[in-house]
PDB file of C-alpha atoms in Angstrom:
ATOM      1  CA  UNK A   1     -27.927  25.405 -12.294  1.00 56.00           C
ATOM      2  CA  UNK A   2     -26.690  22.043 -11.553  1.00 53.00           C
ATOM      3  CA  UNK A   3     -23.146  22.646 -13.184  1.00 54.00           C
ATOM      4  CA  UNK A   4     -22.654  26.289 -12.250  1.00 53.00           C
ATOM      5  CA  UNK A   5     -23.411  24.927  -7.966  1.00 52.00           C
ATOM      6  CA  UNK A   6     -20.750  22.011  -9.019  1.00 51.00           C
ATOM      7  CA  UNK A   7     -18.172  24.919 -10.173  1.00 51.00           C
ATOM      8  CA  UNK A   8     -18.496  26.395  -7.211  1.00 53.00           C
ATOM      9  CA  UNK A   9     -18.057  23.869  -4.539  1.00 51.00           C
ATOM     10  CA  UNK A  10     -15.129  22.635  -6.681  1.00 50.00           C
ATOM     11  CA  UNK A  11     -13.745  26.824  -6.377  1.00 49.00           C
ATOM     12  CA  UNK A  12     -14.073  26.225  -2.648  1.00 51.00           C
ATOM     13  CA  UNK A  13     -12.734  22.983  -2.334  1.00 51.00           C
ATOM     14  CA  UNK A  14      -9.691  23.673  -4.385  1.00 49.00           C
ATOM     15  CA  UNK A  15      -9.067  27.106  -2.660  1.00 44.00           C
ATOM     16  CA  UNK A  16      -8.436  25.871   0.249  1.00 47.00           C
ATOM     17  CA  UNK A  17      -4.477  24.325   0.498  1.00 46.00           C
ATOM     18  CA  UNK A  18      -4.024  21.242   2.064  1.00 51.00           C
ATOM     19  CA  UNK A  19      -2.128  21.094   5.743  1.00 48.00           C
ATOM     20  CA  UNK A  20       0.139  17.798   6.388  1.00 50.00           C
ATOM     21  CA  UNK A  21       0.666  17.734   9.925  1.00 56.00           C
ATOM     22  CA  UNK A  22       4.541  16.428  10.578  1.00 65.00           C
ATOM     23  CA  UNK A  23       3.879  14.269  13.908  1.00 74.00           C
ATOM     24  CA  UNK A  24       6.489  11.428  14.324  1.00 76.00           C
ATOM     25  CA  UNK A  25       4.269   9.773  17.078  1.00 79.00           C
ATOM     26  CA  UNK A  26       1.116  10.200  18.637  1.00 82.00           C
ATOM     27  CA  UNK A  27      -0.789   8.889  22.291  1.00 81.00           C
ATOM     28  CA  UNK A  28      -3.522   5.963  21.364  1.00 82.00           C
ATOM     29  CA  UNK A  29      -5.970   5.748  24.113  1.00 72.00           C
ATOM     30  CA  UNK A  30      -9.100   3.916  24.449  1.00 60.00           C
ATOM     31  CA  UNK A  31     -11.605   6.390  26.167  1.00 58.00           C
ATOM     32  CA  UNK A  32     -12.225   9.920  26.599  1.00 54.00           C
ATOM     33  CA  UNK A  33     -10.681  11.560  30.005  1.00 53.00           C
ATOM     34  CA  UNK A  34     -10.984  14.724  31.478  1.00 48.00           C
ATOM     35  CA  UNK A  35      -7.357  14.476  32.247  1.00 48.00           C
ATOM     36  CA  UNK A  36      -5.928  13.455  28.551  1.00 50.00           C
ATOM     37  CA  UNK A  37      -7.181  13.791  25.307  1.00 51.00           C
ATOM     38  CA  UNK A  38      -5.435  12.108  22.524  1.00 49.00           C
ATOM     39  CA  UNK A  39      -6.009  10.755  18.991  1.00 49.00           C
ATOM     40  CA  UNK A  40      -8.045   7.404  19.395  1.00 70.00           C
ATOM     41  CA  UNK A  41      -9.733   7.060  16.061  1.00 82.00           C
ATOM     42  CA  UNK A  42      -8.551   5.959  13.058  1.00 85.00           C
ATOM     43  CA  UNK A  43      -9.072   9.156  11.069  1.00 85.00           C
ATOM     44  CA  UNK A  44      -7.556  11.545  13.573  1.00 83.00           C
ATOM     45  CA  UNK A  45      -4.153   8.968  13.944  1.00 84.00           C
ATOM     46  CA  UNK A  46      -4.315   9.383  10.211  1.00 83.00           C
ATOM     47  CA  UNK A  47      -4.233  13.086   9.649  1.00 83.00           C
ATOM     48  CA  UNK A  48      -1.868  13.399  13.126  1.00 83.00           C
ATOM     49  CA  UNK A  49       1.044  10.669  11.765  1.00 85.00           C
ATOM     50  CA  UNK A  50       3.957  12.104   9.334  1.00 83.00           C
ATOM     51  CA  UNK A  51       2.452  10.060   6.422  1.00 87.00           C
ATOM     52  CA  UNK A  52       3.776  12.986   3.564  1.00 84.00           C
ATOM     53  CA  UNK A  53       7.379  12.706   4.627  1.00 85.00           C
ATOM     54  CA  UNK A  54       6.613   8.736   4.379  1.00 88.00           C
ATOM     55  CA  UNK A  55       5.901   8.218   1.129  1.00 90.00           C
ATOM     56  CA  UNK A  56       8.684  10.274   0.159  1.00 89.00           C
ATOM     57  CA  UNK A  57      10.750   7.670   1.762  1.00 88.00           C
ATOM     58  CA  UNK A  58      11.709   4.436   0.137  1.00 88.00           C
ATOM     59  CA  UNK A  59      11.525   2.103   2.967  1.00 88.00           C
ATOM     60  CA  UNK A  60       7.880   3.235   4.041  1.00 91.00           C
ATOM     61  CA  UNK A  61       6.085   3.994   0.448  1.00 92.00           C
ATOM     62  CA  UNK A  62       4.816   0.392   0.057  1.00 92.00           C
ATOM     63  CA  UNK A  63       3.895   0.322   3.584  1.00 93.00           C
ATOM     64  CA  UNK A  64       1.621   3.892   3.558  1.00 93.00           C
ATOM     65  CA  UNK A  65       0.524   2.373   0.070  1.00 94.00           C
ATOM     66  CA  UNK A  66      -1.225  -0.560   1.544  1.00 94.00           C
ATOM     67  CA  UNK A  67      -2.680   1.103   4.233  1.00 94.00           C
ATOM     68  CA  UNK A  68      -4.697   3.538   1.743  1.00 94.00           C
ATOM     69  CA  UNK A  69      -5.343   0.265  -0.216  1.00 94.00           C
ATOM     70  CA  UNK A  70      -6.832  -1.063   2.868  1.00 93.00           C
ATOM     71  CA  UNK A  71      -8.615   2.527   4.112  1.00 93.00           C
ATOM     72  CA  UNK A  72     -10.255   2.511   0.244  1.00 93.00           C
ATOM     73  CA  UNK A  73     -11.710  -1.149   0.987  1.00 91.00           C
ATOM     74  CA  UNK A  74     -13.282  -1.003   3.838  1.00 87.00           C
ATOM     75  CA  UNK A  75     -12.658   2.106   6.651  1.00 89.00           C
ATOM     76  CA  UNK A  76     -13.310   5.317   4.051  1.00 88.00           C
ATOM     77  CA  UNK A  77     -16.403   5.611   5.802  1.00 86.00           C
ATOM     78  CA  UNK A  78     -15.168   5.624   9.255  1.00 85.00           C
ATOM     79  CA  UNK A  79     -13.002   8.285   8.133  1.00 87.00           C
ATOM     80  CA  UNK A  80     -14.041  12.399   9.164  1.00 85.00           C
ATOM     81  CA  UNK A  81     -14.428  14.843   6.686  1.00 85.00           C
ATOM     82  CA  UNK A  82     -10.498  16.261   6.955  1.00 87.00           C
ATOM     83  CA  UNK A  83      -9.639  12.530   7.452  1.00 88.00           C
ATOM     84  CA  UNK A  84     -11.352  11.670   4.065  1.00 89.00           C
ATOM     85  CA  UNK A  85      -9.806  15.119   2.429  1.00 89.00           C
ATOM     86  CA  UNK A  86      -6.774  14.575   3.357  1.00 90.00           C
ATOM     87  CA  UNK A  87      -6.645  10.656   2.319  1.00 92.00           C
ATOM     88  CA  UNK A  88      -7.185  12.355  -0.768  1.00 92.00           C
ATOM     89  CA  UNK A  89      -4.568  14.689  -0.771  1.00 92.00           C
ATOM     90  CA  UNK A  90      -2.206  12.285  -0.230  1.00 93.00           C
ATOM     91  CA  UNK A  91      -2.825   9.934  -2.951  1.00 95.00           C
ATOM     92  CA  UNK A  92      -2.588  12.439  -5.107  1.00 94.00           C
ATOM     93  CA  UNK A  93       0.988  12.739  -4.006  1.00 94.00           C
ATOM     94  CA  UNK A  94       1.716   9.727  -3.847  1.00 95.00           C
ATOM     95  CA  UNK A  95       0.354   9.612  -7.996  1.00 95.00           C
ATOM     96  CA  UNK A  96       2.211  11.970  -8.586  1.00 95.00           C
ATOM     97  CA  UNK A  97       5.380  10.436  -6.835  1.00 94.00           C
ATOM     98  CA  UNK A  98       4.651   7.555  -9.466  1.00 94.00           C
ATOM     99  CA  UNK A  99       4.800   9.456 -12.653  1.00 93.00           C
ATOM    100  CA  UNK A 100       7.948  11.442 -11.759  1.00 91.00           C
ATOM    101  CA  UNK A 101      10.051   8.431 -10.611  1.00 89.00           C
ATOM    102  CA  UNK A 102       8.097   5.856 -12.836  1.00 88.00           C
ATOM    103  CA  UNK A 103       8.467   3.480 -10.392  1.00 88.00           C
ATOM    104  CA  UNK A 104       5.749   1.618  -8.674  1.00 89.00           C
ATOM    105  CA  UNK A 105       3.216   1.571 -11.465  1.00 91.00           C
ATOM    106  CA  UNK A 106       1.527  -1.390 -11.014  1.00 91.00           C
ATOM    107  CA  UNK A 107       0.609  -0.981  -7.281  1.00 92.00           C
ATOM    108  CA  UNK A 108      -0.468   2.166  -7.660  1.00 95.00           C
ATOM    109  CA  UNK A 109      -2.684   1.344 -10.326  1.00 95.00           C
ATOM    110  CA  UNK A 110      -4.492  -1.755  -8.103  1.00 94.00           C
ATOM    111  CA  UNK A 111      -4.843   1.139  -5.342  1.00 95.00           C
ATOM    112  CA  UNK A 112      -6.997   3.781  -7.710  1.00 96.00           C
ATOM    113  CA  UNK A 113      -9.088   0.614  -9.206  1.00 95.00           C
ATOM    114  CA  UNK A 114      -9.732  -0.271  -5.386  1.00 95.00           C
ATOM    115  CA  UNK A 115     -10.801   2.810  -4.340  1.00 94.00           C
ATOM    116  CA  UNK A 116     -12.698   3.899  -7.456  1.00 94.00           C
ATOM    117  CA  UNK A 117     -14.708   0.209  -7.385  1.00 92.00           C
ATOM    118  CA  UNK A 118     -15.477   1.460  -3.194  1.00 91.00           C
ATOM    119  CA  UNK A 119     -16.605   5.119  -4.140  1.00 90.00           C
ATOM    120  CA  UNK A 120     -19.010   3.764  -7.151  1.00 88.00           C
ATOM    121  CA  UNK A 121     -21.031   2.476  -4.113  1.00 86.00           C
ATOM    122  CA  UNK A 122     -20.403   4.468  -1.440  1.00 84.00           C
ATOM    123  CA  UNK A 123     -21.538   8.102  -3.839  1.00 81.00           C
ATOM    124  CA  UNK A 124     -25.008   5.927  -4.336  1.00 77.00           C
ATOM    125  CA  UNK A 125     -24.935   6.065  -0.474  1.00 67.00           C
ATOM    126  CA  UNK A 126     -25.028   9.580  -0.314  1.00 55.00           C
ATOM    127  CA  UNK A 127     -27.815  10.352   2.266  1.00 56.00           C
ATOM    128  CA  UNK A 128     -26.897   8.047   4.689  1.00 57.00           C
ATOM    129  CA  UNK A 129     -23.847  10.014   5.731  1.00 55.00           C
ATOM    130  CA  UNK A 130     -21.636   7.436   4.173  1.00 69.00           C
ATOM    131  CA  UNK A 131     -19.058  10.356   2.792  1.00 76.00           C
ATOM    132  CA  UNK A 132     -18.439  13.543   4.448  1.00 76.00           C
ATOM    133  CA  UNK A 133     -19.360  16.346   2.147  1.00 74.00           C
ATOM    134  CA  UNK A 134     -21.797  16.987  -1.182  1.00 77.00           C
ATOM    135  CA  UNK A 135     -21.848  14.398  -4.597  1.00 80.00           C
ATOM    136  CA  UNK A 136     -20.335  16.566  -6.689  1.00 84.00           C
ATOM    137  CA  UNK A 137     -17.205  16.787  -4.995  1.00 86.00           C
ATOM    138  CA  UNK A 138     -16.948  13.391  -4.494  1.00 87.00           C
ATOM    139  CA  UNK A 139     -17.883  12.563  -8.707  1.00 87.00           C
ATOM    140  CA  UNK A 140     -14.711  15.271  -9.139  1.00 91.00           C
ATOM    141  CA  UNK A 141     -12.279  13.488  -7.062  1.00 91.00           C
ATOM    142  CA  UNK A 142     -13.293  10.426  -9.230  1.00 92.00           C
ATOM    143  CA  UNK A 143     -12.896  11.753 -12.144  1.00 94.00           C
ATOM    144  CA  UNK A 144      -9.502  12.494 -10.834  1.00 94.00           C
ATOM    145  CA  UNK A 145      -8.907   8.971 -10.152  1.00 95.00           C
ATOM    146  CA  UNK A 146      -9.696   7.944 -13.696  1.00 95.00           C
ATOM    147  CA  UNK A 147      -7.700  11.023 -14.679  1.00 95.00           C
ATOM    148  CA  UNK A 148      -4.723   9.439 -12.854  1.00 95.00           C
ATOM    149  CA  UNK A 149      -5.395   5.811 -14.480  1.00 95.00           C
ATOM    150  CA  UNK A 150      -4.908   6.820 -17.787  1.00 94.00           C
ATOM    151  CA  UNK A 151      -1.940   9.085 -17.177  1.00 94.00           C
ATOM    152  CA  UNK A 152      -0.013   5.818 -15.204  1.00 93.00           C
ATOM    153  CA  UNK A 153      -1.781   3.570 -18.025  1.00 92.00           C
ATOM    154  CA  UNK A 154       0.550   6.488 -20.849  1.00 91.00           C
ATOM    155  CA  UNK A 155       3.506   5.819 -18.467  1.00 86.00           C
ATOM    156  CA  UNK A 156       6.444   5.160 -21.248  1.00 81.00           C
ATOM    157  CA  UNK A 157       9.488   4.085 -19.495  1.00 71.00           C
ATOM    158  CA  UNK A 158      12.249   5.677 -20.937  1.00 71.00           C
ATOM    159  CA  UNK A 159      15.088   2.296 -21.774  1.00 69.00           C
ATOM    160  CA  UNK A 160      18.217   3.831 -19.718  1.00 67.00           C
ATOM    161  CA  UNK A 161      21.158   4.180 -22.283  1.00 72.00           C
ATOM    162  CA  UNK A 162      23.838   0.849 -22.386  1.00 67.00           C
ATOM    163  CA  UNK A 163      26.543   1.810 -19.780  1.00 70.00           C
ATOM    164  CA  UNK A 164      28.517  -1.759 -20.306  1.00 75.00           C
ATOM    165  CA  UNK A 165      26.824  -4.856 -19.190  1.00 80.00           C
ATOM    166  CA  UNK A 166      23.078  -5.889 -18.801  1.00 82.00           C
ATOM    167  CA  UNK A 167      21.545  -8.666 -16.594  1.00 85.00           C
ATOM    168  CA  UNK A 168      22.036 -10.873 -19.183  1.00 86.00           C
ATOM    169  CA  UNK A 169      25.485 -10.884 -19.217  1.00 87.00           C
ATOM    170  CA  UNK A 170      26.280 -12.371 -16.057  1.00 90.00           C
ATOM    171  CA  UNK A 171      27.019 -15.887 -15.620  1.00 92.00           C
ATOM    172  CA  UNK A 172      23.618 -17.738 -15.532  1.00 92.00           C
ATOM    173  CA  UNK A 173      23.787 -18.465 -11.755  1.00 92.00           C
ATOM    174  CA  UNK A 174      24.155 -14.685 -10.789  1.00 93.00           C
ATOM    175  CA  UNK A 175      21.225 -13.960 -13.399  1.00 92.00           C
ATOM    176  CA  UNK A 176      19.326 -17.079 -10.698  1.00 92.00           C
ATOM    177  CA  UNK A 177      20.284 -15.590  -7.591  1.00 93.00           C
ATOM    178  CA  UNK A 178      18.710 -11.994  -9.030  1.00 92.00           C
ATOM    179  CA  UNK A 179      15.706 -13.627  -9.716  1.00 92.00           C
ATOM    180  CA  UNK A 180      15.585 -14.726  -6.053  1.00 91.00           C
ATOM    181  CA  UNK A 181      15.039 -11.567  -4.734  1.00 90.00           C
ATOM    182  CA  UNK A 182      12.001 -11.080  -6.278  1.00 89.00           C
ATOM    183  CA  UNK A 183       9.007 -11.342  -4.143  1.00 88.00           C
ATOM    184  CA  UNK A 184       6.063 -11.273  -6.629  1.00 90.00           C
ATOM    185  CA  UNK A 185       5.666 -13.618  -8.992  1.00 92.00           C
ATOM    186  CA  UNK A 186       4.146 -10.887 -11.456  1.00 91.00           C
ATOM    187  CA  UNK A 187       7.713  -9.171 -11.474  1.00 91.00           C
ATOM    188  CA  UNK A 188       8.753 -12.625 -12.050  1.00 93.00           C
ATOM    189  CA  UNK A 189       6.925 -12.678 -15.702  1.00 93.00           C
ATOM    190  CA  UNK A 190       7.432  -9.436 -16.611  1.00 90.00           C
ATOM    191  CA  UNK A 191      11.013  -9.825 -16.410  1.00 91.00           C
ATOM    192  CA  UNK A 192      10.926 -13.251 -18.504  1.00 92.00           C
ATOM    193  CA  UNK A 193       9.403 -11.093 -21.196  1.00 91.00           C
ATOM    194  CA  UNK A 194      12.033  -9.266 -21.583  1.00 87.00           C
ATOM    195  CA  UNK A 195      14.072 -11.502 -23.901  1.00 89.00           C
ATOM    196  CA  UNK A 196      13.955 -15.366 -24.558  1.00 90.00           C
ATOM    197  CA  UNK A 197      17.209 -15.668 -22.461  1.00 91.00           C
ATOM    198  CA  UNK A 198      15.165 -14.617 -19.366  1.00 91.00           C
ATOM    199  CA  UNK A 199      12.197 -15.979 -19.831  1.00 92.00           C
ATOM    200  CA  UNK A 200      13.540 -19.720 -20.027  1.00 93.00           C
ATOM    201  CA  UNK A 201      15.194 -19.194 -17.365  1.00 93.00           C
ATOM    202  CA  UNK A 202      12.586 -17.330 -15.207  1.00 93.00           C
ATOM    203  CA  UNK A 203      10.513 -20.929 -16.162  1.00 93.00           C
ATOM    204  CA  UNK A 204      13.028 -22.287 -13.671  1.00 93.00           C
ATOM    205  CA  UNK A 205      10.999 -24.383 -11.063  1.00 93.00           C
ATOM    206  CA  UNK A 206      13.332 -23.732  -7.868  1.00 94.00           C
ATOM    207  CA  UNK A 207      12.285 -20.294  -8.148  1.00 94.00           C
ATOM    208  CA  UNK A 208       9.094 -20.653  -7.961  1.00 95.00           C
ATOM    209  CA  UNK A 209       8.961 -23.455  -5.425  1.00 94.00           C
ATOM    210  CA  UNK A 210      11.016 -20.854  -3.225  1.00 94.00           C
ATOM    211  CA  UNK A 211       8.119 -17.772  -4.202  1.00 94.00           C
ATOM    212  CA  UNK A 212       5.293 -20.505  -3.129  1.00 94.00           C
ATOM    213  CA  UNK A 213       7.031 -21.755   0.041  1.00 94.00           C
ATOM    214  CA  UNK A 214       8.375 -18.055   1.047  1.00 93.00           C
ATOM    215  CA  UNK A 215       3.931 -16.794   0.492  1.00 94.00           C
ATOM    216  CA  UNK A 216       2.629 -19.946   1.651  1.00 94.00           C
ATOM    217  CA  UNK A 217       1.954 -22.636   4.426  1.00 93.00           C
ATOM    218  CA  UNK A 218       2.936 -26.234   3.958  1.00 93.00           C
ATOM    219  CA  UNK A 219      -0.700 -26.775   4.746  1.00 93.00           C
ATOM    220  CA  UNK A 220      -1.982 -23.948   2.171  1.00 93.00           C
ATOM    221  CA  UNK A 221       0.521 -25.868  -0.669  1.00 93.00           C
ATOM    222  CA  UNK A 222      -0.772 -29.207   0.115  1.00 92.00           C
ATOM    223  CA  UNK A 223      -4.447 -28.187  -0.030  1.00 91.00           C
ATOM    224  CA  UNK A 224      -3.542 -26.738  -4.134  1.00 90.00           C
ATOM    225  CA  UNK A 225      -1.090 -29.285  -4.807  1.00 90.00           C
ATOM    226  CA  UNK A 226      -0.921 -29.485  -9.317  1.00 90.00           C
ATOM    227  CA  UNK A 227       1.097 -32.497 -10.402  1.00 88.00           C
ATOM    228  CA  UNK A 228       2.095 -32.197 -14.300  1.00 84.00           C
ATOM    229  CA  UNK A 229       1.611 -35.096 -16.838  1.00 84.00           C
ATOM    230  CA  UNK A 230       5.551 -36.278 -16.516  1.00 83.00           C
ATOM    231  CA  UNK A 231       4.392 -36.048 -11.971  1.00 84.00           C
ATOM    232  CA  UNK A 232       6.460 -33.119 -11.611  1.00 87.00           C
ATOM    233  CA  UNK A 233       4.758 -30.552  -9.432  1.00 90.00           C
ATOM    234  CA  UNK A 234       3.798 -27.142 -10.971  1.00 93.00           C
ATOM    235  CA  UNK A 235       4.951 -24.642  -8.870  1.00 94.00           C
ATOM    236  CA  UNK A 236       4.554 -21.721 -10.756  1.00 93.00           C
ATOM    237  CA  UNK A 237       0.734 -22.263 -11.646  1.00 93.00           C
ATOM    238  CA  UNK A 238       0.464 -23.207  -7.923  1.00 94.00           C
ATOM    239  CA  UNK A 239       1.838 -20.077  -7.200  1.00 94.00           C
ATOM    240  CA  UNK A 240      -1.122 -18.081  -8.831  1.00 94.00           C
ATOM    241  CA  UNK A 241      -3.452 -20.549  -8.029  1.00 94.00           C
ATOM    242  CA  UNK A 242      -2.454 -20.163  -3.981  1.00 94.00           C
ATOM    243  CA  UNK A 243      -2.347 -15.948  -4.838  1.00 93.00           C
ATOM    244  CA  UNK A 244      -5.909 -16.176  -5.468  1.00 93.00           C
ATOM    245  CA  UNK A 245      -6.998 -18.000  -2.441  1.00 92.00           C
ATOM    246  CA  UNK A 246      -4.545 -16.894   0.143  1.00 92.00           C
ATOM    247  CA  UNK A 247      -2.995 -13.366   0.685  1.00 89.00           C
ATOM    248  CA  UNK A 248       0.709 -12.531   0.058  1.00 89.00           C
ATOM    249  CA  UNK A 249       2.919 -12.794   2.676  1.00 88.00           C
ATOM    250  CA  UNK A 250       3.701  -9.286   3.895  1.00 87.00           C
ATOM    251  CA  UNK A 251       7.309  -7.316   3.745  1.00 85.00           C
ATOM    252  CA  UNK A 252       8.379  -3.748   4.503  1.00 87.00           C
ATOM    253  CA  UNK A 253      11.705  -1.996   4.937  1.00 85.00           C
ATOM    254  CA  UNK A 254      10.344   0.134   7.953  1.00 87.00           C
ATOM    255  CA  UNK A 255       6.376   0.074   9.697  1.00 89.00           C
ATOM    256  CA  UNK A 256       4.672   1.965  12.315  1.00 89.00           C
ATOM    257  CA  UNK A 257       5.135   0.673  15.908  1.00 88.00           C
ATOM    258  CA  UNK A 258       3.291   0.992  18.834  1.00 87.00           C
ATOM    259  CA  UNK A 259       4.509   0.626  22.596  1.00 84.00           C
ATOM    260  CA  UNK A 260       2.176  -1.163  25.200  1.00 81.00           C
ATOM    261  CA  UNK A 261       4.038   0.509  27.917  1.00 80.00           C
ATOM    262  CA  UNK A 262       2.709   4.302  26.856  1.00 80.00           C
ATOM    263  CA  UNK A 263       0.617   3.776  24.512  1.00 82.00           C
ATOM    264  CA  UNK A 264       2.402   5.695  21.767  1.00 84.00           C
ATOM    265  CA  UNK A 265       2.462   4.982  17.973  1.00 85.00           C
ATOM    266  CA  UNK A 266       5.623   6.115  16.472  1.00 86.00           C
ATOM    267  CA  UNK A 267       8.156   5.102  13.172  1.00 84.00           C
ATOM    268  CA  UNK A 268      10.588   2.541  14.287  1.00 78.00           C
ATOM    269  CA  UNK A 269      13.911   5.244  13.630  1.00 76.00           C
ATOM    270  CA  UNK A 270      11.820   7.536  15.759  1.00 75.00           C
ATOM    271  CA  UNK A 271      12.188   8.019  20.020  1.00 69.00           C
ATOM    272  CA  UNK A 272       9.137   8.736  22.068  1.00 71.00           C
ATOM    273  CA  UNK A 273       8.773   9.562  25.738  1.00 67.00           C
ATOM    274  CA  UNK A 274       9.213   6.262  27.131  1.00 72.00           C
ATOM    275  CA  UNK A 275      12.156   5.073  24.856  1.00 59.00           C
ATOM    276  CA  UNK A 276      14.681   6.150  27.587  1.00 53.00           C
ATOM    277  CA  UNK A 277      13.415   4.146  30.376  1.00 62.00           C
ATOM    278  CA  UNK A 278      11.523   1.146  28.940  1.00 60.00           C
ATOM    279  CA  UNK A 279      13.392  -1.815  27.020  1.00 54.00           C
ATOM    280  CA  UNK A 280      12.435  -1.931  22.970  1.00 53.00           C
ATOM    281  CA  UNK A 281      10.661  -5.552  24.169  1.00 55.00           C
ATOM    282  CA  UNK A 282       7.295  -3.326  24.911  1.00 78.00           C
ATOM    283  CA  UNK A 283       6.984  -2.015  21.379  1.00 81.00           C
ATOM    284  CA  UNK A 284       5.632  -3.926  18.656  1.00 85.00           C
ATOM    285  CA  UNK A 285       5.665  -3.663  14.798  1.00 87.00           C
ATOM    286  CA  UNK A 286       2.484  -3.243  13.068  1.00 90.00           C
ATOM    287  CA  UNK A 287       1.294  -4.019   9.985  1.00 91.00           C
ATOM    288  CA  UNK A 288      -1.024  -1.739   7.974  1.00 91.00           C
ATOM    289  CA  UNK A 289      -4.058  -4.237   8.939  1.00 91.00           C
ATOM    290  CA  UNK A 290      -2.871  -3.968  12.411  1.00 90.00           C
ATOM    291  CA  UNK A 291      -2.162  -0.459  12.628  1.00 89.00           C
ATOM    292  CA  UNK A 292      -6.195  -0.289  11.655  1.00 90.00           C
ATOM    293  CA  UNK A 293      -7.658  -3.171  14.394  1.00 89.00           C
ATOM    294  CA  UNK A 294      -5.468  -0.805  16.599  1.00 86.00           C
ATOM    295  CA  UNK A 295      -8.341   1.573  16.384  1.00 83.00           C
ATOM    296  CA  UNK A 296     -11.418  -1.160  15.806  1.00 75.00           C
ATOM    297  CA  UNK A 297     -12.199  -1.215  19.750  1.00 59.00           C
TER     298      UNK A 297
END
C-alpha cells in the first residue's frame, strides 16, 4: 500500500509542469498595506525573479549557484511549498546545464552534497512542518539528487582535438600570468596535474602568495602564518589552511541589485521605475548572502 500511495503522489507531482515566472525586478517592502502588496519574503522574491534565464547566462550562473547553495544550508525551510518546488526545478536545470556543457562540475557537485546532507535532517522533521508537502516526495527528489551525483561523478570530458599550440607552449611567463587568473586554489592543482611541466610551475610561491593575499586579510594571514624548515613561508599550505577557517573572497560577473530609493530588486543590465530620475548612487550590489538578510527582517 505504501509503494502504490508513493506512485501516485509521484504521478501527481510529475504531472504537473513547472512555471518560471520571467520578472526582471520586483518591489521589496517590509509590511503588509492595504495600498501595495508586493513580494517581501524570501520564497515569493525567489519564484518572482528571472532566475531560469540566469543560469543560462554566464555571468550570473555562479552567482544563482551560491544562492541555492546558501537556500539548501539554512533558509529551505523558510521557503513555501511552490518556493521549495520550484528551488527544485531549477536545480535540476541547472544539473542538467552541467552535463551538457561539462563545465562547472565541481561546484555543482558541493551544491547536491549540501543540500542532500540538509534534507537527511530536515525529512526526519517531517511533522513539524519543516518541508511543505508528504515524505515520499521529498525521499524521490533525493533520490534524484544522488541520481544526479553519480551522473556528474560519470562526467568524461571529452580531450578537444590539437588545433596547434597548447598552454604549454607559451613562453613560461605567459603560462605564469594564466595561472594568475585563477581564483581557486583547487583549479590551481588540478591544472598542475596535468603534466610535470605545469605542476612545477603551478608550485610557484608568488602565485600562491597572490591567491592568499587576494582571499585573505593581513590580519587572517598573520594569525596562520607556516614558516618552512629553510624560513621560507608556505603559502600554498597557508592557503588551504586559511580556506578552512575563513570563507573565500567573493566574485561575480553580474549580481542582483537593489535600490534604497524604491525599493526595487532588479539585475544590474536591467532599468526599473526609478532608473530615469534617481542617480545609480541609490542602488547597491548584493551578494547572494545579502540578497537573503534582505528578507531576514
Amino acid at each position: 500500500m505504501a509503494a502504490k500511495k508513493r506512485k501516485k503522489d509521484l504521478i501527481n507531482n510529475n504531472s504537473k509542469v513547472p512555471y518560471f515566472h520571467r520578472e526582471k525586478w520586483i518591489y521589496v517592502h517590509k509590511g503588509s498595506t492595504k495600498e501595495r502588496h508586493g513580494y517581501c519574503t524570501l520564497g515569493e522574491a525567489f519564484n518572482r525573479l528571472d532566475f531560469c534565464s540566469a543560469i543560462k547566462d554566464t555571468r550570473r550562473f555562479n552567482y544563482v549557484v551560491r544562492l541555492l547553495e546558501l537556500i539548501a544550508k539554512s533558509q529551505l525551510p523558510s521557503l513555501s511549498g511552490v518556493a521549495q518546488k520550484n528551488y527544485m526545478n531549477i536545480l535540476e536545470r541547472v544539473v542538467q546545464k552541467v552535463l551538457v556543457d561539462q563545465q562547472n562540475v565541481r561546484p555543482i557537485k558541493e551544491l547536491l552534497q549540501t543540500l542532500y546532507v540538509s534534507l537527511c535532517g530536515l525529512v526526519q522533521d517531517m511533522g513539524k512542518s519543516v518541508l511543505v508537502g508528504n515524505i515520499n516526495m521529498w525521499v524521490h527528489r533525493m533520490e534524484n539528487i544522488m541520481q544526479w551525483q553519480q551522473q556528474l561523478d560519470n562526467i568524461q570530458i571529452n580531450r578537444p582535438k590539437s588545433t596547434g599550440m597548447t598552454l604549454t607552449d607559451l613562453p613560461v611567463s605567459l603560462q605564469l600570468n594564466i595561472m594568475e587568473r585563477l581564483s581557486d586554489g583547487r583549479d590551481l592543482v588540478s591544472l598542475g596535474q596535468v603534466c610535470p611541466e605545469l605542476g612545477a610551475l603551478t608550485e610557484d610561491r608568488l602565485l600562491w602568495k597572490r591567491l592568499c593575499q587576494y582571499h585573505f586579510t593581513d590580519r587572517q594571514i598573520r594569525k596562520r602564518l607556516m614558516v618552512s624548515d629553510k624560513g621560507h613561508l608556505e603559502w600554498k599550505k597557508m592557503y588551504f589552511k586559511l580556506s578552512r577557517c575563513y570563507p573565500h573572497r567573493e566574485q561575480y560577473s553580474d549580481t542582483l541589485h537593489f535600490c534604497t530609493h524604491c525599493h526595487i530588486l532588479f539585475w544590474k543590465d536591467t532599468n526599473h521605475p526609478c532608473t530615469a530620475n534617481n542617480p545609480e548612487s541609490c542602488t547597491m550590489a548584493l551578494y547572494p548572502q545579502d540578497f537573503i538578510n534582505l528578507f531576514n527582517f
